[in-house]
Amino acid sequence: MLRMRWWQRAGRRWIDVAALLIVIGYATLAVSAQTGLNVAGQGLDPVWAGVQQRGALRVAVDLGFYPFTWMEDGHPAGYDIDLARAIASHLGVQVEFVPSGLDSIYDDLAARRADVAISALPYAPELGWRARFSQFYFDAGQMLVVRSDASIATEADLAGRVVGVALGSDADTLARRRLAEGATFTLRFDYDMPDDALAAVERGEIDAAIVDHPSALIAIARAPALRVAQALTFEPYVIALAPEAYRLHEAVNQALDALRAEGFFGEAQRRWFR
């Protein structure tokens, strides 16, 4: 009889322990949802937790690169500023801009002064030890721009033609590399800015210009007589996050997918590249 009672008591204790474990499990899941804790073993995402606790996404920006990040009437404006606001909206939080510089933007992420950096940042896999990178959201590569009525369709059509670049630009470097590799076009490199080379194409003074994608988009919006004949390089812009921000990284990529489906990027391009 005493033995039976002992087993009954032991059974009740086991039921109590099991119930306690279930309660702890649900509590852990609740904490995970609120703080970024991954019960599968990936650990705490303190950046995501901070965003949720503050109700705000802190975005590091270098406010001096039109049309991506600059100041308009005393307020941040530009393609990337609109993108930051749209991402924050998808995350259900406010946005706070943290003025930074390209030489310190990764330090701001490491020191937790900012949660993300959205500031025309080129994808830099060599810095993968310092940051996570989002999916690509803009291609800033070099473009071959010609008049709309030109017969030039690809680089192969440049033989014997005159091509203009801004002196010292990435386009200048690319064009000189092509010449070293055997291309036979004539290079004009006495332009101070990409806009100067593009204007020369529009006037018919040269046959083509090599410029970065943003310059090409702005020029074509203003001068329908121009068109992009070929994309020559791919230079993607990305959003940077601290290495430990795995939950926020996932949320940012999901927001980019949603914005792409909503047509955000086309609208932003029409607004800012004109």
mmCIF file of C-alpha atoms in Angstrom:
data_model
loop_
_atom_site.group_PDB
_atom_site.id
_atom_site.type_symbol
_atom_site.label_atom_id
_atom_site.label_comp_id
_atom_site.label_asym_id
_atom_site.label_seq_id
_atom_site.Cartn_x
_atom_site.Cartn_y
_atom_site.Cartn_z
ATOM 1 C CA MET A 1 0.000 0.000 0.000
ATOM 2 C CA LEU A 2 2.832 2.354 0.902
ATOM 3 C CA ARG A 3 4.606 1.343 -2.313
ATOM 4 C CA MET A 4 1.496 2.189 -4.345
ATOM 5 C CA ARG A 5 1.243 5.610 -2.747
ATOM 6 C CA TRP A 6 4.926 6.285 -3.479
ATOM 7 C CA TRP A 7 4.393 5.507 -7.168
ATOM 8 C CA GLN A 8 1.308 7.703 -7.254
ATOM 9 C CA ARG A 9 3.250 10.595 -5.765
ATOM 10 C CA ALA A 10 6.083 10.022 -8.227
ATOM 11 C CA GLY A 11 3.609 10.027 -11.122
ATOM 12 C CA ARG A 12 2.117 13.305 -9.983
ATOM 13 C CA ARG A 13 5.584 14.857 -9.759
ATOM 14 C CA TRP A 14 6.362 13.740 -13.325
ATOM 15 C CA ILE A 15 3.122 15.296 -14.574
ATOM 16 C CA ASP A 16 3.962 18.522 -12.745
ATOM 17 C CA VAL A 17 7.472 18.581 -14.240
ATOM 18 C CA ALA A 18 6.115 17.944 -17.733
ATOM 19 C CA ALA A 19 3.588 20.744 -17.345
ATOM 20 C CA LEU A 20 6.342 23.074 -16.132
ATOM 21 C CA LEU A 21 8.513 22.199 -19.140
ATOM 22 C CA ILE A 22 5.619 22.971 -21.482
ATOM 23 C CA VAL A 23 5.099 26.356 -19.823
ATOM 24 C CA ILE A 24 8.816 27.112 -20.092
ATOM 25 C CA GLY A 25 8.750 26.116 -23.743
ATOM 26 C CA TYR A 26 5.919 28.499 -24.545
ATOM 27 C CA ALA A 27 7.647 31.258 -22.594
ATOM 28 C CA THR A 28 10.859 30.671 -24.550
ATOM 29 C CA LEU A 29 8.999 30.940 -27.837
ATOM 30 C CA ALA A 30 7.379 34.166 -26.685
ATOM 31 C CA VAL A 31 10.754 35.621 -25.691
ATOM 32 C CA SER A 32 12.178 34.475 -29.044
ATOM 33 C CA ALA A 33 9.463 36.305 -30.941
ATOM 34 C CA GLN A 34 10.047 39.505 -28.993
ATOM 35 C CA THR A 35 13.849 39.544 -28.661
ATOM 36 C CA GLY A 36 15.255 37.575 -31.550
ATOM 37 C CA LEU A 37 16.291 34.483 -29.596
ATOM 38 C CA ASN A 38 16.466 31.430 -31.849
ATOM 39 C CA VAL A 39 15.703 28.280 -29.914
ATOM 40 C CA ALA A 40 17.267 26.218 -32.696
ATOM 41 C CA GLY A 41 20.652 27.434 -31.520
ATOM 42 C CA GLN A 42 21.510 30.587 -33.480
ATOM 43 C CA GLY A 43 21.312 32.747 -30.397
ATOM 44 C CA LEU A 44 20.193 36.259 -29.662
ATOM 45 C CA ASP A 45 19.968 38.955 -32.329
ATOM 46 C CA PRO A 46 20.480 42.027 -30.130
ATOM 47 C CA VAL A 47 20.102 44.413 -33.071
ATOM 48 C CA TRP A 48 16.633 43.119 -33.943
ATOM 49 C CA ALA A 49 15.689 43.174 -30.263
ATOM 50 C CA GLY A 50 16.818 46.797 -29.995
ATOM 51 C CA VAL A 51 14.791 47.812 -33.050
ATOM 52 C CA GLN A 52 11.662 46.278 -31.563
ATOM 53 C CA GLN A 53 12.216 47.745 -28.109
ATOM 54 C CA ARG A 54 12.813 51.270 -29.459
ATOM 55 C CA GLY A 55 10.160 50.991 -32.149
ATOM 56 C CA ALA A 56 12.641 52.582 -34.543
ATOM 57 C CA LEU A 57 15.175 51.507 -37.157
ATOM 58 C CA ARG A 58 18.401 53.539 -36.955
ATOM 59 C CA VAL A 59 19.827 54.012 -40.455
ATOM 60 C CA ALA A 60 23.398 55.194 -41.054
ATOM 61 C CA VAL A 61 23.662 57.481 -44.108
ATOM 62 C CA ASP A 62 26.315 59.632 -45.741
ATOM 63 C CA LEU A 63 24.219 62.687 -46.640
ATOM 64 C CA GLY A 64 26.194 63.883 -49.634
ATOM 65 C CA PHE A 65 25.593 61.609 -52.604
ATOM 66 C CA TYR A 66 22.808 62.823 -54.871
ATOM 67 C CA PRO A 67 20.370 61.338 -55.778
ATOM 68 C CA PHE A 68 20.722 58.602 -53.137
ATOM 69 C CA THR A 69 21.327 60.466 -49.872
ATOM 70 C CA TRP A 70 21.390 64.227 -49.480
ATOM 71 C CA MET A 71 19.711 67.125 -47.683
ATOM 72 C CA GLU A 72 16.673 68.958 -49.059
ATOM 73 C CA ASP A 73 15.191 71.887 -47.115
ATOM 74 C CA GLY A 74 17.050 70.725 -44.029
ATOM 75 C CA HIS A 75 15.778 67.139 -44.179
ATOM 76 C CA PRO A 76 17.269 63.883 -45.505
ATOM 77 C CA ALA A 77 16.079 63.123 -49.029
ATOM 78 C CA GLY A 78 16.892 60.818 -51.892
ATOM 79 C CA TYR A 79 16.442 57.342 -53.331
ATOM 80 C CA ASP A 80 17.990 55.569 -50.332
ATOM 81 C CA ILE A 81 16.146 57.778 -47.852
ATOM 82 C CA ASP A 82 12.826 56.744 -49.420
ATOM 83 C CA LEU A 83 14.010 53.127 -49.348
ATOM 84 C CA ALA A 84 14.876 53.330 -45.642
ATOM 85 C CA ARG A 85 11.465 54.776 -44.819
ATOM 86 C CA ALA A 86 9.704 52.074 -46.846
ATOM 87 C CA ILE A 87 11.659 49.273 -45.160
ATOM 88 C CA ALA A 88 10.934 50.671 -41.697
ATOM 89 C CA SER A 89 7.252 50.843 -42.603
ATOM 90 C CA HIS A 90 7.296 47.161 -43.596
ATOM 91 C CA LEU A 91 8.964 46.337 -40.268
ATOM 92 C CA GLY A 92 6.269 48.274 -38.409
ATOM 93 C CA VAL A 93 8.681 50.778 -36.851
ATOM 94 C CA GLN A 94 9.750 54.395 -37.268
ATOM 95 C CA VAL A 95 13.014 55.403 -38.946
ATOM 96 C CA GLU A 96 15.854 57.452 -37.446
ATOM 97 C CA PHE A 97 18.707 58.669 -39.670
ATOM 98 C CA VAL A 98 22.225 58.622 -38.249
ATOM 99 C CA PRO A 99 24.618 60.922 -40.173
ATOM 100 C CA SER A 100 27.786 59.029 -40.997
ATOM 101 C CA GLY A 101 30.536 58.781 -43.598
ATOM 102 C CA LEU A 102 31.690 56.008 -45.892
ATOM 103 C CA ASP A 103 34.904 55.775 -43.865
ATOM 104 C CA SER A 104 33.034 55.234 -40.580
ATOM 105 C CA ILE A 105 29.754 53.588 -41.527
ATOM 106 C CA TYR A 106 30.898 50.066 -40.597
ATOM 107 C CA ASP A 107 32.224 51.364 -37.266
ATOM 108 C CA ASP A 108 28.772 52.804 -36.557
ATOM 109 C CA LEU A 109 27.249 49.340 -37.090
ATOM 110 C CA ALA A 110 29.847 47.652 -34.869
ATOM 111 C CA ALA A 111 29.369 50.208 -32.077
ATOM 112 C CA ARG A 112 25.564 49.851 -32.299
ATOM 113 C CA ARG A 113 25.114 53.519 -33.161
ATOM 114 C CA ALA A 114 23.103 52.328 -36.172
ATOM 115 C CA ASP A 115 21.142 49.173 -36.980
ATOM 116 C CA VAL A 116 21.619 49.231 -40.757
ATOM 117 C CA ALA A 117 23.485 51.293 -43.347
ATOM 118 C CA ILE A 118 21.546 52.351 -46.457
ATOM 119 C CA SER A 119 23.821 54.754 -48.279
ATOM 120 C CA ALA A 120 24.726 53.700 -51.848
ATOM 121 C CA LEU A 121 27.031 51.021 -50.442
ATOM 122 C CA PRO A 122 28.746 48.821 -53.050
ATOM 123 C CA TYR A 123 28.686 45.109 -52.306
ATOM 124 C CA ALA A 124 32.009 44.328 -50.608
ATOM 125 C CA PRO A 125 32.378 40.578 -49.938
ATOM 126 C CA GLU A 126 35.859 41.196 -48.538
ATOM 127 C CA LEU A 127 34.155 42.985 -45.629
ATOM 128 C CA GLY A 128 31.940 40.009 -44.836
ATOM 129 C CA TRP A 129 33.703 39.667 -41.483
ATOM 130 C CA ARG A 130 32.426 43.139 -40.541
ATOM 131 C CA ALA A 131 28.861 43.044 -41.837
ATOM 132 C CA ARG A 132 25.991 41.101 -43.314
ATOM 133 C CA PHE A 133 24.761 42.302 -46.697
ATOM 134 C CA SER A 134 21.220 42.361 -48.020
ATOM 135 C CA GLN A 135 20.224 41.230 -51.465
ATOM 136 C CA PHE A 136 21.139 43.662 -54.243
ATOM 137 C CA TYR A 137 18.739 46.561 -54.777
ATOM 138 C CA PHE A 138 20.471 48.792 -57.365
ATOM 139 C CA ASP A 139 23.071 48.338 -60.115
ATOM 140 C CA ALA A 140 25.502 51.279 -60.289
ATOM 141 C CA GLY A 141 27.698 49.699 -62.969
ATOM 142 C CA GLN A 142 29.210 51.328 -66.055
ATOM 143 C CA MET A 143 26.943 51.831 -69.075
ATOM 144 C CA LEU A 144 27.662 52.444 -72.744
ATOM 145 C CA VAL A 145 25.476 55.403 -73.766
ATOM 146 C CA VAL A 146 24.872 56.446 -77.387
ATOM 147 C CA ARG A 147 22.431 58.555 -79.378
ATOM 148 C CA SER A 148 19.064 56.899 -79.943
ATOM 149 C CA ASP A 149 19.632 56.929 -83.701
ATOM 150 C CA ALA A 150 23.140 55.419 -83.511
ATOM 151 C CA SER A 151 23.890 52.002 -84.994
ATOM 152 C CA ILE A 152 25.974 51.050 -81.958
ATOM 153 C CA ALA A 153 24.486 48.127 -80.032
ATOM 154 C CA THR A 154 27.446 46.592 -78.171
ATOM 155 C CA GLU A 155 31.112 47.207 -77.413
ATOM 156 C CA ALA A 156 31.986 45.340 -80.594
ATOM 157 C CA ASP A 157 30.499 48.235 -82.594
ATOM 158 C CA LEU A 158 32.950 50.765 -81.122
ATOM 159 C CA ALA A 159 35.807 49.940 -83.490
ATOM 160 C CA GLY A 160 36.991 53.187 -85.098
ATOM 161 C CA ARG A 161 34.558 55.267 -82.996
ATOM 162 C CA VAL A 162 35.237 58.032 -80.476
ATOM 163 C CA VAL A 163 34.293 57.246 -76.857
ATOM 164 C CA GLY A 164 34.218 59.825 -74.063
ATOM 165 C CA VAL A 165 34.775 59.393 -70.319
ATOM 166 C CA ALA A 166 35.277 61.627 -67.308
ATOM 167 C CA LEU A 167 38.975 61.793 -66.489
ATOM 168 C CA GLY A 168 39.905 59.667 -63.485
ATOM 169 C CA SER A 169 36.490 58.009 -63.227
ATOM 170 C CA ASP A 170 35.779 54.282 -63.050
ATOM 171 C CA ALA A 171 34.647 54.609 -66.664
ATOM 172 C CA ASP A 172 38.090 55.992 -67.568
ATOM 173 C CA THR A 173 39.768 53.021 -65.895
ATOM 174 C CA LEU A 174 37.456 50.572 -67.681
ATOM 175 C CA ALA A 175 37.984 52.181 -71.104
ATOM 176 C CA ARG A 176 41.784 52.134 -70.741
ATOM 177 C CA ARG A 177 41.601 48.469 -69.734
ATOM 178 C CA ARG A 178 39.574 47.700 -72.844
ATOM 179 C CA LEU A 179 42.169 49.473 -75.007
ATOM 180 C CA ALA A 180 44.960 47.496 -73.337
ATOM 181 C CA GLU A 181 43.023 44.334 -74.140
ATOM 182 C CA GLY A 182 42.915 45.206 -77.847
ATOM 183 C CA ALA A 183 39.886 47.463 -78.385
ATOM 184 C CA THR A 184 40.328 49.932 -81.272
ATOM 185 C CA PHE A 185 38.151 52.918 -80.378
ATOM 186 C CA THR A 186 39.579 56.404 -79.797
ATOM 187 C CA LEU A 187 39.335 57.563 -76.187
ATOM 188 C CA ARG A 188 38.427 61.130 -75.250
ATOM 189 C CA PHE A 189 39.183 61.606 -71.555
ATOM 190 C CA ASP A 190 39.231 65.398 -71.244
ATOM 191 C CA TYR A 191 35.787 65.652 -69.618
ATOM 192 C CA ASP A 192 35.529 66.764 -66.001
ATOM 193 C CA MET A 193 32.206 65.029 -65.253
ATOM 194 C CA PRO A 194 30.132 62.200 -66.766
ATOM 195 C CA ASP A 195 27.491 64.810 -67.687
ATOM 196 C CA ASP A 196 30.041 66.561 -69.927
ATOM 197 C CA ALA A 197 30.736 63.363 -71.879
ATOM 198 C CA LEU A 198 27.015 62.648 -72.199
ATOM 199 C CA ALA A 199 26.338 66.161 -73.486
ATOM 200 C CA ALA A 200 29.028 65.629 -76.114
ATOM 201 C CA VAL A 201 27.263 62.463 -77.264
ATOM 202 C CA GLU A 202 23.952 64.314 -77.476
ATOM 203 C CA ARG A 203 25.531 67.055 -79.590
ATOM 204 C CA GLY A 204 27.067 64.451 -81.915
ATOM 205 C CA GLU A 205 30.655 65.435 -81.077
ATOM 206 C CA ILE A 206 31.552 61.889 -80.031
ATOM 207 C CA ASP A 207 29.972 58.528 -80.783
ATOM 208 C CA ALA A 208 29.493 57.146 -77.268
ATOM 209 C CA ALA A 209 30.204 57.698 -73.598
ATOM 210 C CA ILE A 210 30.894 55.322 -70.754
ATOM 211 C CA VAL A 211 29.325 56.520 -67.500
ATOM 212 C CA ASP A 212 27.928 55.073 -64.271
ATOM 213 C CA HIS A 213 24.313 53.909 -64.245
ATOM 214 C CA PRO A 214 22.912 56.796 -62.121
ATOM 215 C CA SER A 215 24.446 59.365 -64.502
ATOM 216 C CA ALA A 216 23.039 57.459 -67.472
ATOM 217 C CA LEU A 217 19.534 57.316 -66.000
ATOM 218 C CA ILE A 218 19.468 61.037 -65.224
ATOM 219 C CA ALA A 219 20.788 61.941 -68.674
ATOM 220 C CA ILE A 220 18.279 59.753 -70.510
ATOM 221 C CA ALA A 221 15.388 61.175 -68.468
ATOM 222 C CA ARG A 222 16.449 64.679 -69.505
ATOM 223 C CA ALA A 223 17.503 63.879 -73.076
ATOM 224 C CA PRO A 224 15.357 61.304 -74.916
ATOM 225 C CA ALA A 225 17.906 61.469 -77.763
ATOM 226 C CA LEU A 226 20.168 59.219 -75.648
ATOM 227 C CA ARG A 227 19.890 55.527 -74.806
ATOM 228 C CA VAL A 228 21.879 52.821 -73.051
ATOM 229 C CA ALA A 229 23.379 50.508 -75.657
ATOM 230 C CA GLN A 230 24.917 47.999 -73.230
ATOM 231 C CA ALA A 231 25.645 47.466 -69.554
ATOM 232 C CA LEU A 232 29.397 46.946 -69.264
ATOM 233 C CA THR A 233 29.819 46.135 -65.572
ATOM 234 C CA PHE A 234 27.627 45.074 -62.648
ATOM 235 C CA GLU A 235 28.216 47.041 -59.421
ATOM 236 C CA PRO A 236 25.387 46.287 -56.968
ATOM 237 C CA TYR A 237 24.396 48.428 -54.012
ATOM 238 C CA VAL A 238 23.399 46.642 -50.806
ATOM 239 C CA ILE A 239 22.235 47.319 -47.270
ATOM 240 C CA ALA A 240 24.805 46.530 -44.563
ATOM 241 C CA LEU A 241 23.987 45.171 -41.100
ATOM 242 C CA ALA A 242 26.061 44.025 -38.132
ATOM 243 C CA PRO A 243 27.171 40.352 -38.388
ATOM 244 C CA GLU A 244 24.984 39.293 -35.450
ATOM 245 C CA ALA A 245 21.821 40.858 -36.925
ATOM 246 C CA TYR A 246 20.567 37.648 -38.558
ATOM 247 C CA ARG A 247 16.882 38.208 -37.719
ATOM 248 C CA LEU A 248 16.956 41.817 -38.917
ATOM 249 C CA HIS A 249 18.830 40.693 -42.051
ATOM 250 C CA GLU A 250 16.022 38.266 -42.865
ATOM 251 C CA ALA A 251 13.364 40.914 -42.217
ATOM 252 C CA VAL A 252 15.136 43.471 -44.432
ATOM 253 C CA ASN A 253 15.392 41.002 -47.320
ATOM 254 C CA GLN A 254 11.707 40.163 -46.971
ATOM 255 C CA ALA A 255 10.898 43.881 -47.064
ATOM 256 C CA LEU A 256 12.995 44.312 -50.234
ATOM 257 C CA ASP A 257 11.092 41.442 -51.884
ATOM 258 C CA ALA A 258 7.784 43.036 -50.944
ATOM 259 C CA LEU A 259 8.853 46.483 -52.190
ATOM 260 C CA ARG A 260 9.999 45.003 -55.489
ATOM 261 C CA ALA A 261 6.606 43.315 -55.932
ATOM 262 C CA GLU A 262 4.837 46.592 -55.111
ATOM 263 C CA GLY A 263 6.736 48.498 -57.810
ATOM 264 C CA PHE A 264 8.614 50.690 -55.330
ATOM 265 C CA PHE A 265 11.918 50.666 -57.207
ATOM 266 C CA GLY A 266 10.437 51.732 -60.520
ATOM 267 C CA GLU A 267 8.655 54.626 -58.849
ATOM 268 C CA ALA A 268 11.787 55.648 -56.920
ATOM 269 C CA GLN A 269 13.816 55.604 -60.149
ATOM 270 C CA ARG A 270 11.292 57.855 -61.900
ATOM 271 C CA ARG A 271 11.283 60.241 -58.944
ATOM 272 C CA TRP A 272 15.009 60.601 -58.370
ATOM 273 C CA PHE A 273 16.718 59.957 -61.696
ATOM 274 C CA ARG A 274 15.412 62.899 -63.689
#
